[in-house]
Coordinates of C-alpha atoms in Angstrom, one line a residue:
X923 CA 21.4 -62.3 58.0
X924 CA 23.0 -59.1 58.0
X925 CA 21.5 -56.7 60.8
X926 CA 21.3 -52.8 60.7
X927 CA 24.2 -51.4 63.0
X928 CA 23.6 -48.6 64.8
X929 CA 26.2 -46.6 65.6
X930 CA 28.0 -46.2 69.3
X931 CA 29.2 -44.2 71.4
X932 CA 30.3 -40.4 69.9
X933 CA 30.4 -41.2 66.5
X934 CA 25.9 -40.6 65.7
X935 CA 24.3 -41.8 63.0
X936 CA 23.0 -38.2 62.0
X937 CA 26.4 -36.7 62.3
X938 CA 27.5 -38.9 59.9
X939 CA 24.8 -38.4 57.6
X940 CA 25.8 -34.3 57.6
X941 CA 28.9 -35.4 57.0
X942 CA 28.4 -37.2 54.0
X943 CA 26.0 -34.4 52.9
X944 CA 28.7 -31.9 53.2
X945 CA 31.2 -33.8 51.5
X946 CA 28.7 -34.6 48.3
X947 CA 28.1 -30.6 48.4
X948 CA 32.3 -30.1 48.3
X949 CA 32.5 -32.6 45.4
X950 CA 29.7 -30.9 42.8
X951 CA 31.2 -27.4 43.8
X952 CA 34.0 -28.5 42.6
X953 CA 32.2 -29.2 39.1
X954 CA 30.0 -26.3 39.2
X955 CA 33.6 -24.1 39.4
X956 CA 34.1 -25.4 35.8
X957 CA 30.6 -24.9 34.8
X958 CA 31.3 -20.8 35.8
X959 CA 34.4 -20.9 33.7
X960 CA 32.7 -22.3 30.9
X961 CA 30.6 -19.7 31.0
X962 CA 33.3 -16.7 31.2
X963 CA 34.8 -15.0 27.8
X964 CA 38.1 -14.7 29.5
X965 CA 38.7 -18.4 30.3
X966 CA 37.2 -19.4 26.8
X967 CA 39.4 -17.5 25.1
X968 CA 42.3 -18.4 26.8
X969 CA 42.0 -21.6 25.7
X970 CA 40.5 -21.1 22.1
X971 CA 37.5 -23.4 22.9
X972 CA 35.1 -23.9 20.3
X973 CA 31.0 -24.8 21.7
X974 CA 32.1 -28.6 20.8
X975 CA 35.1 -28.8 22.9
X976 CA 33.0 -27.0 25.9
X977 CA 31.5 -29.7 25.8
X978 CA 34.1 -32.4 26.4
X979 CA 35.6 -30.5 28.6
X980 CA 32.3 -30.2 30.9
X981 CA 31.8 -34.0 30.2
X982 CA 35.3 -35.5 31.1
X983 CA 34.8 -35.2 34.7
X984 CA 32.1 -38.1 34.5
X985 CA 33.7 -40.5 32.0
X986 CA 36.6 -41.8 35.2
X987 CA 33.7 -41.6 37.6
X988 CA 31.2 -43.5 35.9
X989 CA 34.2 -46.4 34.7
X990 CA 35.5 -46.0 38.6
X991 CA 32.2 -46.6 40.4
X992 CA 32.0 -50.5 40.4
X993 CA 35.4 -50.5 41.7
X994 CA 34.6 -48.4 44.3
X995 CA 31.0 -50.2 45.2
X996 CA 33.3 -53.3 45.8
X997 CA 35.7 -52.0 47.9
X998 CA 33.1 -49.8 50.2
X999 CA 31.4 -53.6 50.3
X1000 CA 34.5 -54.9 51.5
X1001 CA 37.0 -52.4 53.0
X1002 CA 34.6 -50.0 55.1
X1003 CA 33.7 -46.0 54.7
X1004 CA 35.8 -44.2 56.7
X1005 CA 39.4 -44.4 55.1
X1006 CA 38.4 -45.0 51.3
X1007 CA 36.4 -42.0 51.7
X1008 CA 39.3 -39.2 53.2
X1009 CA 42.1 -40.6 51.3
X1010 CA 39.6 -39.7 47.8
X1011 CA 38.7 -36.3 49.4
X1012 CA 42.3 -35.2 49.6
X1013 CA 43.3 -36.3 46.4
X1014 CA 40.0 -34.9 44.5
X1015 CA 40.4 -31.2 46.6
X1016 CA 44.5 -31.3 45.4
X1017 CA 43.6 -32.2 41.8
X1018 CA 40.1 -29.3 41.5
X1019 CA 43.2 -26.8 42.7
X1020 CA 45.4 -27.9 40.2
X1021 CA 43.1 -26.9 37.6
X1022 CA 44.3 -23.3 38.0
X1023 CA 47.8 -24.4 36.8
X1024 CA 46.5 -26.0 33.3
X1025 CA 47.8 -24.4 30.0
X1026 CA 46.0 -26.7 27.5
X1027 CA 43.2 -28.3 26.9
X1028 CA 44.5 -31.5 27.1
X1029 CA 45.7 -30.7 30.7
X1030 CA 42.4 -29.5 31.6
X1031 CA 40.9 -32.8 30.5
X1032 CA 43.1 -34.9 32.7
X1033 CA 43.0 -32.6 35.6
X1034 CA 39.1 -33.2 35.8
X1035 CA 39.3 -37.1 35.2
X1036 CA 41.4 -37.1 38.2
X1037 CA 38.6 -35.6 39.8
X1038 CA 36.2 -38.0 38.7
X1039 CA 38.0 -40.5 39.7
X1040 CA 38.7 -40.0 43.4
X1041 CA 35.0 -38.4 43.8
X1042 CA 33.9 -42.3 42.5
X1043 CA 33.6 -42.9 46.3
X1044 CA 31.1 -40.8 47.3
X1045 CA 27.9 -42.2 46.6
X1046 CA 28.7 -45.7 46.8
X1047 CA 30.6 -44.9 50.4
X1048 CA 27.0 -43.5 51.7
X1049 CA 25.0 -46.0 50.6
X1050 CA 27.0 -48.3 52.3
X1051 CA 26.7 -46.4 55.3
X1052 CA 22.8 -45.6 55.4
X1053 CA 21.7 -49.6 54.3
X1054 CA 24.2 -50.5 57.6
X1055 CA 22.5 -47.9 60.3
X1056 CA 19.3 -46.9 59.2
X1057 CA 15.4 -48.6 59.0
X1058 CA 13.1 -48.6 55.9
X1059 CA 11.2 -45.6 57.7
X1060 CA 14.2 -43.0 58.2
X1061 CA 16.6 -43.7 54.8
X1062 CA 13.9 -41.1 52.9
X1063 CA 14.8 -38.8 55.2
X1064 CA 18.7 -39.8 55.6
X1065 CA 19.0 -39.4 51.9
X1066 CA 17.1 -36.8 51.5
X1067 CA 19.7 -34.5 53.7
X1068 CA 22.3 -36.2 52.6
X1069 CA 20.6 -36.1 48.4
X1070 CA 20.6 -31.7 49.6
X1071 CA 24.3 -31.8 49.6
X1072 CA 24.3 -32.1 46.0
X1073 CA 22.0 -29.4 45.2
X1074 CA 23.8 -27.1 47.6
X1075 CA 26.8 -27.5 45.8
X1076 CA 26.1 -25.9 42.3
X1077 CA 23.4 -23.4 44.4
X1078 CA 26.6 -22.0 46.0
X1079 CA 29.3 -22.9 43.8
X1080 CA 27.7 -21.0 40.7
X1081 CA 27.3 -18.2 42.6
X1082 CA 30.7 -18.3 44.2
X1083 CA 32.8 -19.4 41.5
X1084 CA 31.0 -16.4 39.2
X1085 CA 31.8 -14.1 42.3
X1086 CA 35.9 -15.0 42.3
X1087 CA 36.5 -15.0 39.2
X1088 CA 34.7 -11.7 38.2
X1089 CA 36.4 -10.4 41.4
X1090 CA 39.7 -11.9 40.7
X1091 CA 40.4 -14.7 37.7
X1092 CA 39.3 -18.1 36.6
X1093 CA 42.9 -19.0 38.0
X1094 CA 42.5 -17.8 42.1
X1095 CA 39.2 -19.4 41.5
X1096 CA 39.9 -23.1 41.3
X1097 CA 42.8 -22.5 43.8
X1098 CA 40.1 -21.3 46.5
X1099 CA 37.2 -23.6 45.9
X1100 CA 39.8 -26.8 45.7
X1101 CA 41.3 -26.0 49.2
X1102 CA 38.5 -24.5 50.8
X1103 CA 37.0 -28.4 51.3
X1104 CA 40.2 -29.7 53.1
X1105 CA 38.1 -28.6 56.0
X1106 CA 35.9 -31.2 56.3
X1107 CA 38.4 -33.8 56.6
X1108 CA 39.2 -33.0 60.5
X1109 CA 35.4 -33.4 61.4
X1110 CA 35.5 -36.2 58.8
X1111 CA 38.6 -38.1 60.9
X1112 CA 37.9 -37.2 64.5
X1113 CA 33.9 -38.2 64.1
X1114 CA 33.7 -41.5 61.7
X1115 CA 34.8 -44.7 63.3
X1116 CA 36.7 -46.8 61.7
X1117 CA 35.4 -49.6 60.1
X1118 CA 38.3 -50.9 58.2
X1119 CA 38.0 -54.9 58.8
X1120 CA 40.2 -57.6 60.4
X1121 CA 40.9 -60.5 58.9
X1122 CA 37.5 -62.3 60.5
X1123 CA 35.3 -59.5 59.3
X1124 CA 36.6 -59.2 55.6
X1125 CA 35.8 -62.9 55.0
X1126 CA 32.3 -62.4 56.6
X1127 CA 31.7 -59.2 54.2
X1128 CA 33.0 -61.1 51.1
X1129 CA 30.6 -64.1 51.5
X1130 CA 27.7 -61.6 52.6
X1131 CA 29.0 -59.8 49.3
X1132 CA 29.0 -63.2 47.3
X1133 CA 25.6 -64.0 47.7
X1134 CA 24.2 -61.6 45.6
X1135 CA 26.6 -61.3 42.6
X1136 CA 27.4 -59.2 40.1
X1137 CA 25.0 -61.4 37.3
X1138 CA 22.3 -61.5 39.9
X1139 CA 21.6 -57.8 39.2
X1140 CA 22.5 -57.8 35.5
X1141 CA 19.5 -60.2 35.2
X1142 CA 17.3 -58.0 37.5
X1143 CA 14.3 -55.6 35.4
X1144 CA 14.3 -53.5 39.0
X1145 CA 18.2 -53.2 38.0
X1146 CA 17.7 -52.2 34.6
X1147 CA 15.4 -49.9 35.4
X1148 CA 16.9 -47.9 37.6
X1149 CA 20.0 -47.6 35.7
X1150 CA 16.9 -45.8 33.1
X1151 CA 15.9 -43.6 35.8
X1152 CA 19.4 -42.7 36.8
X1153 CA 20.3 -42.1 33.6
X1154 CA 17.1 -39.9 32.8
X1155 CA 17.3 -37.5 36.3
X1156 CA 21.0 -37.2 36.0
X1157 CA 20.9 -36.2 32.2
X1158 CA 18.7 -33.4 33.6
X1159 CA 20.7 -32.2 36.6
X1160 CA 23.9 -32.2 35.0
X1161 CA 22.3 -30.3 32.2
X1162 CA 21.6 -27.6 34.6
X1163 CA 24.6 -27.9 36.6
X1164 CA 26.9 -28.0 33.3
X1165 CA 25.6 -25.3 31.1
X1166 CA 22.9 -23.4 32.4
X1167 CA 25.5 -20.5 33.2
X1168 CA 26.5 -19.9 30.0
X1169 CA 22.2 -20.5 28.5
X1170 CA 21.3 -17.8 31.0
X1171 CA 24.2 -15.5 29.6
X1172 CA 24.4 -16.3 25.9
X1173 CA 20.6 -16.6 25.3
X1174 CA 18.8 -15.1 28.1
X1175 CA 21.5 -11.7 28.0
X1176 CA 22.5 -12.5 32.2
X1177 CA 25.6 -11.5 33.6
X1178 CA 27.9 -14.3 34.4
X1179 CA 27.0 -13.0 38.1
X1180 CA 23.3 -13.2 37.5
X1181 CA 23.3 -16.4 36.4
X1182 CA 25.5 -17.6 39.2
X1183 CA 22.5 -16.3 41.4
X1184 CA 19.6 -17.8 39.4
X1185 CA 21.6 -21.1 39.0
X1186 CA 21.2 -20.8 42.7
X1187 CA 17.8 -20.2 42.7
X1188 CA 17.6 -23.8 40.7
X1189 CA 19.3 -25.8 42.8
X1190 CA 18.4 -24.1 45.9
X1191 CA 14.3 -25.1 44.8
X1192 CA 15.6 -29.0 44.1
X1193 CA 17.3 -29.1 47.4
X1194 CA 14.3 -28.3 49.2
X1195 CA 11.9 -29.8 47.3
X1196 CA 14.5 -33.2 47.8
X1197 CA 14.6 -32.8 51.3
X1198 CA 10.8 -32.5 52.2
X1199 CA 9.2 -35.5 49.9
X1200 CA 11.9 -38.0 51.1
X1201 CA 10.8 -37.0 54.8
X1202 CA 6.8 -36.9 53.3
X1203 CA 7.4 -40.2 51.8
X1204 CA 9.0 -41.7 55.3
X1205 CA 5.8 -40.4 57.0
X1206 CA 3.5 -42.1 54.7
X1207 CA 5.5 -45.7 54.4
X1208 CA 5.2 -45.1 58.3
X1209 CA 1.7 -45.4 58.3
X1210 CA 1.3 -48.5 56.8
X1211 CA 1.3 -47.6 52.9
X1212 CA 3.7 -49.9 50.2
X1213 CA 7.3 -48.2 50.3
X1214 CA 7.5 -49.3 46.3
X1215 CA 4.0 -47.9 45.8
X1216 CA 4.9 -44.6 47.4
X1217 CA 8.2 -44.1 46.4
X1218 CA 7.1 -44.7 43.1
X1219 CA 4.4 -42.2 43.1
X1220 CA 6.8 -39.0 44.3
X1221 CA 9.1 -39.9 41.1
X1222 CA 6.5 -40.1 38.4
X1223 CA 5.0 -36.8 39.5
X1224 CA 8.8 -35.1 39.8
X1225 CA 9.6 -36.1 36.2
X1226 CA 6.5 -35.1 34.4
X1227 CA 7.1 -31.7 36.5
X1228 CA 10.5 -31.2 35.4
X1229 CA 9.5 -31.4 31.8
X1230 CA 8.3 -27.9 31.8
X1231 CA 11.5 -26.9 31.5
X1232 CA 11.1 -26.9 27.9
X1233 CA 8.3 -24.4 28.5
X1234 CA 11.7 -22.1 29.2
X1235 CA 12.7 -23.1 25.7
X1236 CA 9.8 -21.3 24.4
X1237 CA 9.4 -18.4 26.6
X1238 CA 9.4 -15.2 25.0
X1239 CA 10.2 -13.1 28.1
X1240 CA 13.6 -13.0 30.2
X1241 CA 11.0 -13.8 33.3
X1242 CA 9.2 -16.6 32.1
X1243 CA 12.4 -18.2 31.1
X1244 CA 13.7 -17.7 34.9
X1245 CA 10.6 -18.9 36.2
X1246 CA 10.2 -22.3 33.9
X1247 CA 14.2 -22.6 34.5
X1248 CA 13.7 -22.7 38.2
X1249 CA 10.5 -24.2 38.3
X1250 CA 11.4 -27.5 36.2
X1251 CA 14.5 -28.7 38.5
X1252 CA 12.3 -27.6 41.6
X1253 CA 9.6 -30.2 40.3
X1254 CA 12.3 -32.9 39.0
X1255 CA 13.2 -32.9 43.1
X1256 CA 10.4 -35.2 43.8
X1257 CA 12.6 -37.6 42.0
X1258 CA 15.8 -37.4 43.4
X1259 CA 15.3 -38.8 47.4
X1260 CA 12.8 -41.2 46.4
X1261 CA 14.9 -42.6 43.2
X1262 CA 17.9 -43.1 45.7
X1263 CA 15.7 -45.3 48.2
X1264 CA 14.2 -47.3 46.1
X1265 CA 16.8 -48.3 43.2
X1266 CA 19.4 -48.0 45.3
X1267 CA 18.2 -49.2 48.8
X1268 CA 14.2 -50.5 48.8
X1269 CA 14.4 -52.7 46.6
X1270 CA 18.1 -54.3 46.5
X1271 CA 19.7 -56.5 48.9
X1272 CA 21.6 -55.1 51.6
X1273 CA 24.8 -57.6 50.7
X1274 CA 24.9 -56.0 47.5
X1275 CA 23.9 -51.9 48.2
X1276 CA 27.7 -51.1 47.5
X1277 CA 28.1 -53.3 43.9
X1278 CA 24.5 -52.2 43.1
X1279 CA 25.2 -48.7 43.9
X1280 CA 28.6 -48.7 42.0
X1281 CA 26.5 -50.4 38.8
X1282 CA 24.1 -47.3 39.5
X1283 CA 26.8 -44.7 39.4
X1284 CA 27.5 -45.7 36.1
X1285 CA 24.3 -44.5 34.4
X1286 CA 24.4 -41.6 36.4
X1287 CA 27.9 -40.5 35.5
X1288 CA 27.2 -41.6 32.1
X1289 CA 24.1 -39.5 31.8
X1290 CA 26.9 -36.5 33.1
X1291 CA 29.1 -37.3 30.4
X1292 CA 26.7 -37.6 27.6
X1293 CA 24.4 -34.3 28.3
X1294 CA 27.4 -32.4 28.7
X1295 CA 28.8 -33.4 25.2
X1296 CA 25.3 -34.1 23.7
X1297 CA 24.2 -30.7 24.4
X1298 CA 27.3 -29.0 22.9
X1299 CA 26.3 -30.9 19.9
X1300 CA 23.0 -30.0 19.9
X1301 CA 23.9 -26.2 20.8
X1302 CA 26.7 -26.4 17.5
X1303 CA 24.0 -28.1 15.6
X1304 CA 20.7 -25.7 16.2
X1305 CA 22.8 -22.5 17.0
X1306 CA 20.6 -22.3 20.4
X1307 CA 19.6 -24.2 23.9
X1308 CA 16.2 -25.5 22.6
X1309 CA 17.0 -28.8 20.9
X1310 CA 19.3 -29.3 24.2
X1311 CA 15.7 -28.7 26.4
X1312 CA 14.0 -30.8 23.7
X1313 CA 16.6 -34.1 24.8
X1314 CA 15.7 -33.5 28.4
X1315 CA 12.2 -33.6 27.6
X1316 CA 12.4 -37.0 26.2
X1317 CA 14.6 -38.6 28.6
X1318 CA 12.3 -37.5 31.2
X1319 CA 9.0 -39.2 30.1
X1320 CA 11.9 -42.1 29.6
X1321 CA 12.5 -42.0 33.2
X1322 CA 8.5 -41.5 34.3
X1323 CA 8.0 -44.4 31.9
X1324 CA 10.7 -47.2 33.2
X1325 CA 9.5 -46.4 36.6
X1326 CA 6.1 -47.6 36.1
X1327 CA 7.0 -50.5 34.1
X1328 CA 10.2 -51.9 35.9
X1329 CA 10.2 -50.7 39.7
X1330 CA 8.2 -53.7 41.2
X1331 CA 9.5 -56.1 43.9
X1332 CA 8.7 -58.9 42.1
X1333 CA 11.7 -58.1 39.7
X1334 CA 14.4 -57.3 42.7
X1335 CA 17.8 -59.0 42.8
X1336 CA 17.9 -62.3 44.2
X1337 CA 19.9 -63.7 46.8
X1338 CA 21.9 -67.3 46.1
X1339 CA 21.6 -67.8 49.7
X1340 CA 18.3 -69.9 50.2
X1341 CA 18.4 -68.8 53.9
X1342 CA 18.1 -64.9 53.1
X1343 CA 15.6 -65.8 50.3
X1344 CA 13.2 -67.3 52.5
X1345 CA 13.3 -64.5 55.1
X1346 CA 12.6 -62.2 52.3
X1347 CA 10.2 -64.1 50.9
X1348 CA 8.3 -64.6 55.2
X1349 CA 9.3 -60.5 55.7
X1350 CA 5.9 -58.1 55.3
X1351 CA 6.4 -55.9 52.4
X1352 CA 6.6 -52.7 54.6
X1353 CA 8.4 -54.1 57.9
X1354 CA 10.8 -51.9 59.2
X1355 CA 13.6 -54.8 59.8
X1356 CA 16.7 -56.0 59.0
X1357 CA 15.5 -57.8 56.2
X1358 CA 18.0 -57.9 53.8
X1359 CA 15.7 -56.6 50.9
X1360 CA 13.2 -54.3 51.8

């Protein structure tokens, strides 16, 4: 059975995890930077773009990350973190620069599949990463900074990319926030050890890999379910991350530099909120309480919360939009830490964390993909952003729904190896091992 490795000498566990948080911040600001161009008259008219092809163009990032992220589950399963990772980072930073260069549409489109497509890494990389070093009792909190990354990103992207390009052009833009992240590869090189296998250790990972395959999870309700509540959060976050900019300006009369600022104000609430019940939940799984049970709990409550954002819809005040718009992804944060553990970690067999994680990504960059198209639609259709709200109403009580129904332990992955089935089956439900499903 696979045992948690803890990591030696200078490299630190926690480090690592800051790391990885960092680099998940560097990869949304990178989309939020389109989301503020979206939302500027200058770079819409540039390129003659009608509310329809907005939306494609806000939705192409996720189609190459969401077809790329079973590929790169497998090869984080097999081939390590550490190199996968930095060679990704440098080609997604070069590419979010390139942007500024693009002249058509078309361009534009490709530029950001590119982008998509080396940032497939990211998740499935750190998922790897945490089910290797970390007990039942400290991934809440592991994910939970690393989970703040991705809320930092649009909460200082937005307002940064709003800042350049009223201060300078949509163009210098793209240049600055592509190379600004080619920092973090030094830290990135110098701290990580290398876990690239020899020859011994790649046939070891692809037998611990084949035990649990692909059809194993396919045939999982636990699986299915949280490719629903993947799907369902996601739809909602890249919502806000996508075109809450240009709602804020075109409906609710912002500047594009106010609502850089309360797009902050949005993701800066989730990021707390993310950070704080994934260490809440820890403490209380510590104590002796069902992880599943808990974990469960926290999400249910976060995504009946985050429906009020269609009290926004409805608001007849400038204020009381803000607030509902704020509140709603603040709420929907009791989700996000807790979601990660359990489809991702809690519940799935360490062998199969990167695969699983990859399968995972899918929903979640397909969620991307469709609410950034689906809501242009919607916008074309009703001629304003309440049918879009109205969608993320629905899939929300979708996603509070499939996690009462299909998150039970009963219904996890199974393991071909009889060996690792029977020490799951002897492990208590709440042990802080090495058990390979916890």
């Amino acid at each position: 059975m696979e045992t948690i490795r803890r990591a030696a000498g200078p490299e630190g566990r926690w480090r690592v995890v800051f790391l990885l948080a960092l680099g998940l911040m560097i990869a949304f600001m990178d989309r939020a930077s389109m989301s503020a161009a979206l939302a500027d008259h200058r770079f819409v008219s540039d390129f003659a773009l009608t509310q329809v092809q907005r939306g494609w163009l806000g939705s192409s990032v996720f189609w190459a990350y969401g077809l790329l992220q079973l590929p790169m589950g497998w090869m984080v399963d097999r081939y390590g973190v550490k190199w996968p990772y930095a060679i990704c980072f440098l080609l997604w930073c070069i590419a979010a620069a390139a942007t500024s260069i693009a002249t058509t549409l078309s361009t534009l489109i490709v530029v950001r599949v590119l982008i998509g497509a080396a940032e497939a890494v990211v998740v499935p990389a750190t998922y790897r990463y945490i089910a290797n070093r970390f007990e039942e009792t400290q991934k809440g909190t592991a994910l939970g900074i690393y989970s703040i990354g991705g809320k930092m990103g649009p909460a200082l992207g937005a307002p940064l990319a709003a800042w350049l390009i009223v201060g300078a052009s949509w163009k210098v833009m793209f240049v600055v926030t592509g190379l600004a992240g080619l920092v973090w590869l030094m830290p990135w090189l110098l701290i990580v050890h290398n876990d690239f296998p020899d020859n011994t250790e790649l046939v070891a990972r692809k037998k611990r890999a084949a035990s649990v395959p692909l059809r194993n999870l396919l045939v999982s309700p636990v699986v299915w379910g949280g490719l629903v509540t993947n799907f369902c959060y996601a739809y909602f976050a890249f919502y806000c991350m996508t075109w809450m900019p240009a709602y804020l300006v075109e409906q609710r009369g912002l500047s594009l530099q106010q609502s850089g600022l309360y797009t902050a104000y949005s993701f800066f609430g989730v990021a707390i909120t993310a950070g704080l019940s994934g260490w809440a939940a820890d403490r209380i799984i510590a104590r002796g309480y069902d992880a599943v049970v808990v974990r469960k709990s926290f999400m249910v409550v976060g995504f009946i919360g985050g429906t009020t954002v269609l009290f926004g819809a409805y608001a007849n005040s400038v204020q009381m939009a803000l607030l509902w718009n704020v509140l709603s992804l603040t709420l929907v944060g009791l989700v996000t830490t807790n979601n990660l553990a359990l489809v991702k970690l809690t519940l799935i067999p360490k062998q199969a964390v990167g695969l699983n994680t990859g399968l995972q990504q899918v929903a979640t960059s397909l969620a991307g993909g469709v609410s950034a198209g689906l809501s242009g639609w919607l916008l074309h259709v009703g001629h304003s952003y309440t049918l879009p709200m109205m969608a993320i109403f629905v899939f929300l009580l979708l996603g509070a729904t499939s996690t009462i129904v299909l998150m039970r332990r009963k219904w996890a992955p199974k393991v071909n190896d009889p060996g690792e089935e029977l020490s799951q089956r002897e492990a208590p439900p709440n042990a802080a091992t090495s058990s390979s499903v916890r």
